[in-house]
Short mmCIF file of C-alpha atoms in Angstrom, two decimals:
data_model
loop_
_atom_site.label_atom_id
_atom_site.label_comp_id
_atom_site.label_asym_id
_atom_site.label_seq_id
_atom_site.Cartn_x
_atom_site.Cartn_y
_atom_site.Cartn_z
CA MET Z 1 155.57 112.87 98.43
CA PHE Z 2 153.22 113.84 101.21
CA GLY Z 3 152.85 113.78 104.98
CA ILE Z 4 152.62 116.12 107.94
CA VAL Z 5 156.29 116.06 108.98
CA ARG Z 6 158.02 117.89 106.16
CA PRO Z 7 161.09 119.57 107.66
CA CYS Z 8 162.68 122.46 105.85
CA THR Z 9 166.20 121.24 105.24
CA HIS Z 10 167.52 124.68 106.25
CA ARG Z 11 166.41 123.94 109.82
CA LEU Z 12 168.38 120.70 110.00
CA THR Z 13 172.07 120.47 110.65
CA GLU Z 14 174.06 119.10 107.72
CA GLY Z 15 174.38 115.75 109.45
CA LEU Z 16 170.67 115.43 110.25
CA LYS Z 17 169.76 116.55 106.74
CA THR Z 18 171.92 113.76 105.32
CA GLU Z 19 170.34 111.24 107.68
CA TRP Z 20 166.80 112.39 106.84
CA MET Z 21 167.46 112.13 103.11
CA ALA Z 22 169.00 108.69 103.64
CA HIS Z 23 165.77 107.43 105.21
CA LEU Z 24 163.56 109.12 102.60
CA CYS Z 25 165.54 107.62 99.74
CA GLY Z 26 165.77 104.33 101.59
CA LEU Z 27 161.97 104.06 101.75
CA CYS Z 28 161.64 104.90 98.06
CA LEU Z 29 164.27 102.34 97.05
CA ALA Z 30 162.87 99.68 99.38
CA LEU Z 31 159.52 100.08 97.61
CA ARG Z 32 161.21 99.74 94.23
CA SER Z 33 163.45 96.83 95.16
CA ASP Z 34 160.80 94.72 96.87
CA HIS Z 35 157.67 95.74 94.99
CA GLY Z 36 158.51 97.35 91.64
CA GLN Z 37 158.69 100.84 90.16
CA LEU Z 38 154.98 101.63 90.46
CA ALA Z 39 155.08 101.10 94.22
CA ARG Z 40 157.31 104.17 94.55
CA VAL Z 41 154.26 106.43 94.16
CA VAL Z 42 153.39 105.74 97.81
CA THR Z 43 156.69 107.19 99.09
CA ASN Z 44 155.82 109.68 101.81
CA TYR Z 45 157.51 111.84 104.42
CA ASP Z 46 155.69 110.33 107.40
CA GLY Z 47 156.40 106.72 106.46
CA LEU Z 48 160.14 107.26 106.77
CA ILE Z 49 159.67 107.91 110.51
CA VAL Z 50 159.26 104.14 110.93
CA SER Z 51 162.72 103.70 109.45
CA VAL Z 52 164.10 106.56 111.57
CA LEU Z 53 162.73 105.06 114.80
CA THR Z 54 164.18 101.64 114.02
CA GLU Z 55 167.67 103.03 113.45
CA ALA Z 56 167.38 105.39 116.44
CA GLN Z 57 167.08 102.31 118.66
CA THR Z 58 169.79 100.21 117.03
CA GLY Z 59 172.20 102.99 116.15
CA ALA Z 60 173.61 103.65 112.69
CA THR Z 61 175.81 100.88 111.31
CA ALA Z 62 177.76 100.40 108.11
CA ALA Z 63 175.41 97.54 107.21
CA GLY Z 64 172.46 99.92 107.52
CA ARG Z 65 173.67 102.12 104.65
CA ARG Z 66 174.44 101.64 100.99
CA THR Z 67 175.40 104.06 98.25
CA ALA Z 68 172.55 104.68 95.81
CA GLY Z 69 173.03 105.72 92.22
CA PRO Z 70 172.21 109.14 90.73
CA CYS Z 71 168.65 110.42 91.14
CA PRO Z 72 166.94 113.55 89.70
CA LEU Z 73 165.79 114.60 93.18
CA ARG Z 74 169.42 114.61 94.29
CA ALA Z 75 170.57 116.59 91.25
CA MET Z 76 171.84 113.31 89.75
CA ARG Z 77 174.24 112.74 92.64
CA THR Z 78 174.89 109.50 94.50
CA ALA Z 79 174.12 109.39 98.22
CA PRO Z 80 174.11 107.03 101.20
CA VAL Z 81 170.62 105.61 101.78
CA ALA Z 82 169.11 103.58 104.62
CA ARG Z 83 168.44 99.91 104.10
CA GLY Z 84 167.31 97.07 106.28
CA GLU Z 85 164.25 96.09 108.26
CA GLY Z 86 163.17 99.61 109.18
CA ALA Z 87 162.93 100.73 105.57
CA ARG Z 88 161.17 97.50 104.60
CA LEU Z 89 158.61 97.89 107.39
CA ALA Z 90 157.91 101.45 106.26
CA ALA Z 91 157.43 100.18 102.72
CA ALA Z 92 155.07 97.40 103.82
CA VAL Z 93 152.90 99.79 105.85
CA SER Z 94 152.74 102.26 102.97
CA LEU Z 95 151.73 99.60 100.46
CA VAL Z 96 149.01 97.96 102.51
CA LEU Z 97 147.32 101.24 103.35
CA ALA Z 98 147.65 102.47 99.78
CA SER Z 99 146.01 99.25 98.60
CA ALA Z 100 143.07 99.77 100.93
CA LYS Z 101 142.61 103.34 99.70
CA VAL Z 102 142.65 102.29 96.04
CA ARG Z 103 139.96 99.69 96.73
CA ASP Z 104 137.92 102.36 98.43
CA HIS Z 105 138.27 104.59 95.36
CA VAL Z 106 137.13 101.80 93.07
CA ALA Z 107 134.13 100.99 95.24
CA ASP Z 108 133.02 104.64 95.09
CA ARG Z 109 133.72 104.93 91.34
CA ASP Z 110 135.82 108.08 91.78
CA GLY Z 111 136.98 109.93 88.67
CA LEU Z 112 138.44 107.68 86.01
CA LEU Z 113 137.78 104.69 88.24
CA ALA Z 114 134.14 104.87 87.20
CA ARG Z 115 135.29 103.31 83.91
CA ARG Z 116 135.42 99.54 84.05
CA PRO Z 117 138.81 99.01 82.34
CA VAL Z 118 140.49 101.57 84.60
CA ALA Z 119 138.79 100.16 87.70
CA ALA Z 120 139.89 96.65 86.75
CA ALA Z 121 143.50 97.82 86.37
CA ALA Z 122 143.34 99.63 89.71
CA ARG Z 123 141.99 96.50 91.42
CA ARG Z 124 144.91 94.48 90.07
CA VAL Z 125 147.37 97.08 91.36
CA ALA Z 126 145.65 97.11 94.76
CA ARG Z 127 145.70 93.32 95.03
CA SER Z 128 149.35 93.27 94.08
CA TRP Z 129 150.25 95.90 96.68
CA ASP Z 130 148.17 94.18 99.34
CA ARG Z 131 149.88 90.83 98.79
CA ALA Z 132 153.32 92.40 98.56
CA GLY Z 133 152.88 94.47 101.73
CA ALA Z 134 151.47 91.51 103.66
CA ARG Z 135 154.31 89.29 102.42
CA THR Z 136 156.96 91.78 103.56
CA GLY Z 137 155.13 92.30 106.85
CA ARG Z 138 155.12 88.54 107.55
CA ALA Z 139 158.84 88.38 106.80
CA LEU Z 140 159.34 91.09 109.43
CA GLY Z 141 156.95 89.55 111.95
CA PHE Z 142 154.37 92.31 111.49
CA ASP Z 143 150.71 91.47 110.92
CA THR Z 144 149.40 94.00 108.41
CA ALA Z 145 145.81 92.94 109.14
CA VAL Z 146 145.66 95.60 111.87
CA LEU Z 147 146.22 98.28 109.22
CA VAL Z 148 143.57 96.90 106.88
CA ASP Z 149 141.10 96.65 109.75
CA ALA Z 150 141.74 100.28 110.70
CA VAL Z 151 140.95 101.47 107.18
CA ASP Z 152 137.84 99.31 106.98
CA ARG Z 153 136.51 100.53 110.33
CA GLN Z 154 137.04 104.18 109.45
CA THR Z 155 134.21 104.26 106.91
CA GLY Z 156 131.69 102.83 109.37
CA ILE Z 157 132.74 105.22 112.14
CA GLU Z 158 132.38 108.23 109.87
CA ALA Z 159 128.96 107.09 108.65
CA LEU Z 160 127.70 107.11 112.26
CA ALA Z 161 129.48 110.30 113.39
CA GLY Z 162 127.46 113.44 113.92
CA PRO Z 163 127.21 116.53 116.15
CA GLY Z 164 128.29 115.59 119.63
CA THR Z 165 130.36 112.57 118.56
CA PRO Z 166 133.74 112.76 120.32
CA LEU Z 167 136.37 113.69 117.77
CA LEU Z 168 138.73 111.11 119.24
CA ALA Z 169 136.26 108.38 118.32
CA VAL Z 170 136.77 109.36 114.68
CA THR Z 171 140.57 109.45 114.95
CA GLU Z 172 140.82 106.08 116.74
CA PRO Z 173 141.44 103.87 113.66
CA THR Z 174 144.32 106.09 112.53
CA GLU Z 175 145.74 106.03 116.05
CA THR Z 176 145.55 102.23 116.18
CA ALA Z 177 147.33 101.80 112.85
CA THR Z 178 150.20 104.16 113.64
CA ALA Z 179 150.60 102.76 117.15
CA ALA Z 180 151.08 99.26 115.72
CA ALA Z 181 153.68 100.43 113.19
CA PHE Z 182 155.66 102.47 115.74
CA ALA Z 183 155.60 99.69 118.33
CA HIS Z 184 156.93 97.10 115.89
CA THR Z 185 160.10 99.16 115.41
CA ALA Z 186 161.00 98.17 118.98
CA VAL Z 187 160.63 94.50 118.00
CA LEU Z 188 162.85 94.95 114.95
CA ALA Z 189 165.45 96.81 117.02
CA GLY Z 190 165.49 94.17 119.76
CA ARG Z 191 164.28 96.61 122.42
CA PRO Z 192 160.98 95.16 123.68
CA GLY Z 193 160.91 97.67 126.53
CA ASN Z 194 160.37 100.44 123.99
CA ALA Z 195 157.22 98.89 122.54
CA ALA Z 196 154.80 100.53 125.00
CA PRO Z 197 156.16 104.10 124.86
CA LEU Z 198 156.54 103.97 121.08
CA ALA Z 199 153.01 102.63 120.72
CA GLU Z 200 151.83 105.65 122.71
CA ALA Z 201 153.91 107.99 120.53
CA GLY Z 202 152.46 106.33 117.44
CA ARG Z 203 148.90 106.61 118.74
CA LEU Z 204 149.31 110.34 119.34
CA PHE Z 205 151.09 110.80 116.02
CA GLY Z 206 148.12 109.21 114.27
CA ARG Z 207 145.80 111.54 116.16
CA LEU Z 208 147.81 114.54 114.99
CA ALA Z 209 147.85 113.33 111.39
CA HIS Z 210 144.07 113.07 111.40
CA LEU Z 211 143.55 116.39 113.20
CA LEU Z 212 145.85 118.40 110.97
CA ASP Z 213 144.31 116.84 107.87
CA ALA Z 214 140.87 117.90 109.11
CA VAL Z 215 141.98 121.44 109.97
CA GLU Z 216 143.76 122.08 106.68
CA ASP Z 217 140.91 120.64 104.61
CA GLN Z 218 137.94 122.10 106.46
CA ALA Z 219 137.36 125.12 104.21
CA ALA Z 220 137.86 123.14 101.01
CA ASP Z 221 135.63 120.32 102.25
CA ALA Z 222 132.87 122.80 103.08
CA ALA Z 223 133.09 124.35 99.60
CA ALA Z 224 133.01 120.93 97.94
CA GLY Z 225 130.35 119.47 100.22
CA SER Z 226 132.80 116.84 101.42
CA TRP Z 227 132.79 115.12 104.80
CA ASN Z 228 135.12 116.64 107.40
CA PRO Z 229 135.50 115.34 110.97
CA LEU Z 230 135.56 118.79 112.58
CA THR Z 231 132.44 119.94 110.78
CA ALA Z 232 130.60 116.63 111.19
CA THR Z 233 131.21 116.41 114.95
CA GLY Z 234 130.82 120.14 115.60
CA THR Z 235 134.35 120.41 117.01
CA SER Z 236 135.77 123.93 117.16
CA ARG Z 237 139.23 124.79 115.89
CA ALA Z 238 140.16 125.87 119.42
CA GLU Z 239 139.29 122.40 120.73
CA ALA Z 240 141.17 120.81 117.83
CA ARG Z 241 144.21 122.92 118.72
CA ARG Z 242 143.95 121.84 122.36
CA LEU Z 243 143.91 118.20 121.32
CA ALA Z 244 146.86 118.78 118.98
CA ASP Z 245 148.90 120.47 121.71
CA ASP Z 246 148.08 117.66 124.14
CA ALA Z 247 149.23 115.13 121.55
CA LEU Z 248 152.50 117.01 121.03
CA HIS Z 249 153.15 116.99 124.76
CA GLY Z 250 152.30 113.30 125.00
CA ILE Z 251 154.70 112.40 122.20
CA ARG Z 252 157.54 114.19 123.96
CA LEU Z 253 156.78 112.33 127.19
CA ALA Z 254 156.62 109.01 125.35
CA LEU Z 255 159.98 109.65 123.69
CA LYS Z 256 161.47 110.31 127.12
CA ASP Z 257 160.40 106.84 128.24
CA ALA Z 258 162.02 105.09 125.27
CA GLU Z 259 165.70 104.17 125.10
CA PHE Z 260 167.58 105.18 121.96
CA ALA Z 261 171.11 104.54 120.79
CA ASP Z 262 170.95 107.81 118.84
CA GLY Z 263 167.58 109.55 118.98
CA ARG Z 264 168.54 112.98 117.63
CA LEU Z 265 166.77 112.77 114.28
CA ALA Z 266 163.71 111.08 115.79
CA HIS Z 267 163.53 113.82 118.40
CA VAL Z 268 163.85 116.62 115.86
CA LEU Z 269 161.11 115.13 113.67
CA LEU Z 270 158.67 114.09 116.38
CA ALA Z 271 159.18 116.97 118.81
CA HIS Z 272 160.30 120.07 116.92
CA GLU Z 273 159.08 119.48 113.37
CA LEU Z 274 155.69 118.22 114.55
CA ARG Z 275 155.29 121.50 116.43
CA THR Z 276 156.01 123.37 113.21
CA SER Z 277 153.42 121.25 111.38
CA VAL Z 278 150.78 122.10 113.97
CA ASP Z 279 151.60 125.81 113.83
CA ARG Z 280 151.47 125.72 110.06
CA ALA Z 281 148.06 124.01 110.01
CA PHE Z 282 146.56 126.47 112.48
CA GLY Z 283 148.16 129.54 110.92
CA THR Z 284 150.51 130.30 113.80
CA THR Z 285 154.31 130.39 113.92
CA SER Z 286 156.79 128.37 115.93
CA CYS Z 287 158.62 131.46 117.11
CA ALA Z 288 155.64 133.54 118.20
CA HIS Z 289 155.82 134.47 121.88
CA GLY Z 290 153.03 135.55 124.16
CA ALA Z 291 149.27 135.59 123.89
CA PRO Z 292 147.38 137.05 120.92
CA GLY Z 293 146.59 140.72 121.07
CA PRO Z 294 143.17 142.35 121.21
CA GLY Z 295 140.94 141.29 118.33
CA GLN Z 296 143.25 138.47 117.28
CA GLN Z 297 142.08 134.89 117.04
CA PRO Z 298 144.32 132.51 119.01
CA TYR Z 299 144.25 129.87 116.26
CA GLY Z 300 142.98 131.84 113.29
CA PRO Z 301 144.86 132.97 110.19
CA VAL Z 302 147.82 135.23 110.68
CA PRO Z 303 147.99 138.13 108.18
CA GLY Z 304 150.64 137.48 105.61
CA ASN Z 305 151.08 133.85 106.68
CA PRO Z 306 151.21 131.77 103.48
CA TYR Z 307 150.09 128.70 105.41
CA ALA Z 308 146.95 130.23 106.92
CA GLN Z 309 144.57 128.55 104.50
CA ALA Z 310 146.44 126.27 102.16
CA GLY Z 311 149.97 125.51 103.25
CA PRO Z 312 152.17 124.68 100.30
CA TYR Z 313 153.72 121.93 102.40
CA GLY Z 314 150.36 120.65 103.57
CA PRO Z 315 149.77 116.93 103.36
CA GLY Z 316 148.66 115.80 99.93
CA ASP Z 317 147.25 112.29 100.12
CA PRO Z 318 147.05 111.37 96.43
CA LEU Z 319 144.73 108.49 97.24
CA ALA Z 320 142.23 110.42 99.37
CA LYS Z 321 138.70 110.47 98.01
CA PRO Z 322 137.25 113.88 97.18
CA GLY Z 323 134.39 113.48 99.62
CA GLY Z 324 132.02 111.35 101.61
CA PRO Z 325 132.77 108.86 104.37
CA GLY Z 326 136.33 107.69 104.10
CA GLY Z 327 137.32 110.88 102.24
CA PRO Z 328 139.92 113.53 103.06
CA GLY Z 329 139.99 113.47 106.83
CA GLY Z 330 138.70 109.94 106.48
CA PRO Z 331 141.22 107.28 107.31
CA GLY Z 332 143.40 110.08 108.69
CA GLY Z 333 146.87 110.07 107.42
CA MET Z 334 146.90 107.04 105.29
CA PRO Z 335 148.91 106.00 103.44
CA PRO Z 336 150.46 105.68 105.77
CA PHE Z 337 150.15 108.60 108.13
CA GLY Z 338 149.79 111.82 106.13
CA GLY Z 339 146.38 113.41 105.48
CA GLY Z 340 144.69 115.21 102.64
CA GLY Z 341 145.96 118.38 101.03
CA GLY Z 342 145.61 121.97 102.14
CA GLY Z 343 142.69 124.25 101.41
CA GLY Z 344 141.31 125.36 98.14
CA GLY Z 345 138.48 127.35 96.63
CA PRO Z 346 135.08 126.42 95.32
CA HIS Z 347 136.31 126.84 91.73
CA ARG Z 348 139.47 124.74 91.96
CA PRO Z 349 140.11 122.33 89.06
CA GLU Z 350 138.62 118.86 89.20
CA PRO Z 351 141.01 116.37 90.81
CA ARG Z 352 142.73 113.87 88.53
CA GLY Z 353 141.91 110.20 88.68
CA PHE Z 354 144.31 107.71 90.22
CA LEU Z 355 146.18 106.67 87.06
CA ALA Z 356 146.28 110.18 85.58
CA GLY Z 357 147.61 111.41 88.91
CA CYS Z 358 150.30 108.73 88.87
CA ALA Z 359 151.43 109.96 85.46
CA ALA Z 360 151.47 113.57 86.66
CA PHE Z 361 153.36 112.57 89.82
CA THR Z 362 155.99 110.76 87.77
CA TRP Z 363 156.54 113.86 85.63
CA LEU Z 364 156.78 116.17 88.67
CA PHE Z 365 159.05 113.74 90.48
CA CYS Z 366 161.47 113.25 87.60
CA THR Z 367 161.66 116.97 86.76
CA CYS Z 368 162.33 117.95 90.39
CA GLN Z 369 159.31 120.28 90.49
CA ILE Z 370 158.08 118.78 93.77
CA CYS Z 371 161.35 119.81 95.33
CA CYS Z 372 162.42 122.98 93.56
CA ALA Z 373 159.53 124.58 91.64
CA GLU Z 374 158.23 127.98 92.71
CA LYS Z 375 154.70 126.70 92.11
CA TYR Z 376 153.33 123.47 90.69
CA GLU Z 377 149.96 121.77 90.42
CA GLY Z 378 149.36 118.83 92.78
CA PRO Z 379 149.34 115.61 90.71
CA TRP Z 380 146.07 114.30 92.13
CA SER Z 381 144.36 117.24 93.85
CA ARG Z 382 145.49 119.83 91.25
CA LYS Z 383 145.83 122.37 94.06
CA LYS Z 384 148.61 124.94 93.78
CA ARG Z 385 151.68 124.07 95.82
CA GLU Z 386 155.24 125.33 96.22
CA GLY Z 387 158.35 123.21 95.96
CA CYS Z 388 159.40 122.02 99.40
CA CYS Z 389 162.85 123.63 99.15
CA HIS Z 390 161.85 126.75 97.20
CA ASN Z 391 160.53 129.00 99.93
CA CYS Z 392 161.09 127.49 103.33
CA ASP Z 393 159.52 128.97 106.45
CA CYS Z 394 162.70 128.90 108.49
CA GLY Z 395 162.93 132.66 108.14
CA ASN Z 396 160.68 132.88 111.17
CA CYS Z 397 163.69 132.16 113.28
CA ASP Z 398 167.41 132.64 112.67
CA CYS Z 399 168.56 130.44 115.51
CA GLY Z 400 169.22 127.35 113.40
CA ASN Z 401 167.26 124.70 115.26
CA CYS Z 402 164.78 127.05 116.95
CA ASP Z 403 165.98 126.05 120.43
CA CYS Z 404 165.60 129.65 121.57
CA CYS Z 405 161.94 129.63 120.58
CA CYS Z 406 161.07 126.05 121.42
CA PRO Z 407 163.04 125.29 124.59
CA CYS Z 408 163.52 121.55 124.77
CA ASP Z 409 163.81 119.80 128.10
CA CYS Z 410 163.49 116.25 126.83
#
């Protein structure tokens, strides 16, 4: 599981936590039901936002929930999970973008994919995912070609980017893909008036996904000689932070213009938790007040901050290439919206290949290490991470939902 919006469950109310888990499990089960067990490896925290937005506009209904059987990530308990068009759209988007990334891996002969039998198997998986995602998209009235085009254009844009290239020119394909996915939730919900504001929210969300990926990976990319949009375009971290803050503000304004039957979870994820993700990427804290003191960097690492260089909750795109055009910071947060993993050192272990990573992911997933382990090794990147519920960062604020630190007027 990966993505930029990874809320600590201690910051959510019990009701919102249940709803968030329902959408996460709903995406995973939609992938399994429509596309088979292997498709579940593309389950991600950002993809579920598509499902959340759809239900936020229609309102929760009894038909939109079903009781799922026991699962290791739920301590073998049953739970209500989301079902319906929102979850299926999230699954289709995830599959199509994952397919494009696998093809990109094969073309560049990354890791085990340099071997012909492995590459042939990966191509078959990619073709299967591509057809399945496109088939589900057509059933929902969504043309997945816009997503494939965004991934294809990313490589060309990065090949031409250099010092002085506007950073937003590099993030544009990611913005286009996420805008299309967010806007189609309005179609599914029968609220055409929401299409424009949600497209704007999606565009800015895609921008954030790409920016945060670039910020968190910059040091590791430099050590590995990999392409990074900030380094390639000569964009400073201060300018990246300005763009991120502008995107956060724009998302809040866009959400104000949309009409929701029950937008609480969508608001928490896209307004409050996105702010936390930005702070985490830049090494700041959500509850820090005032300007930095003398000698302090406004967006630099904060002493003692475990997220300053390599946040344990940082995005971990298992399909991101280790370098070059289209690499980490390449097609932004795909699949579908999350970016590459957090930092690392010049002597970090070699990343696993796609199939070996899938095997490692399955082991981590089924043994609950992704959720509960103190430390574990990323299945593809092999970077050290902490379980998402082991050591949450909600200790920065004891006010529950951080309203006292992040006053919300929307």
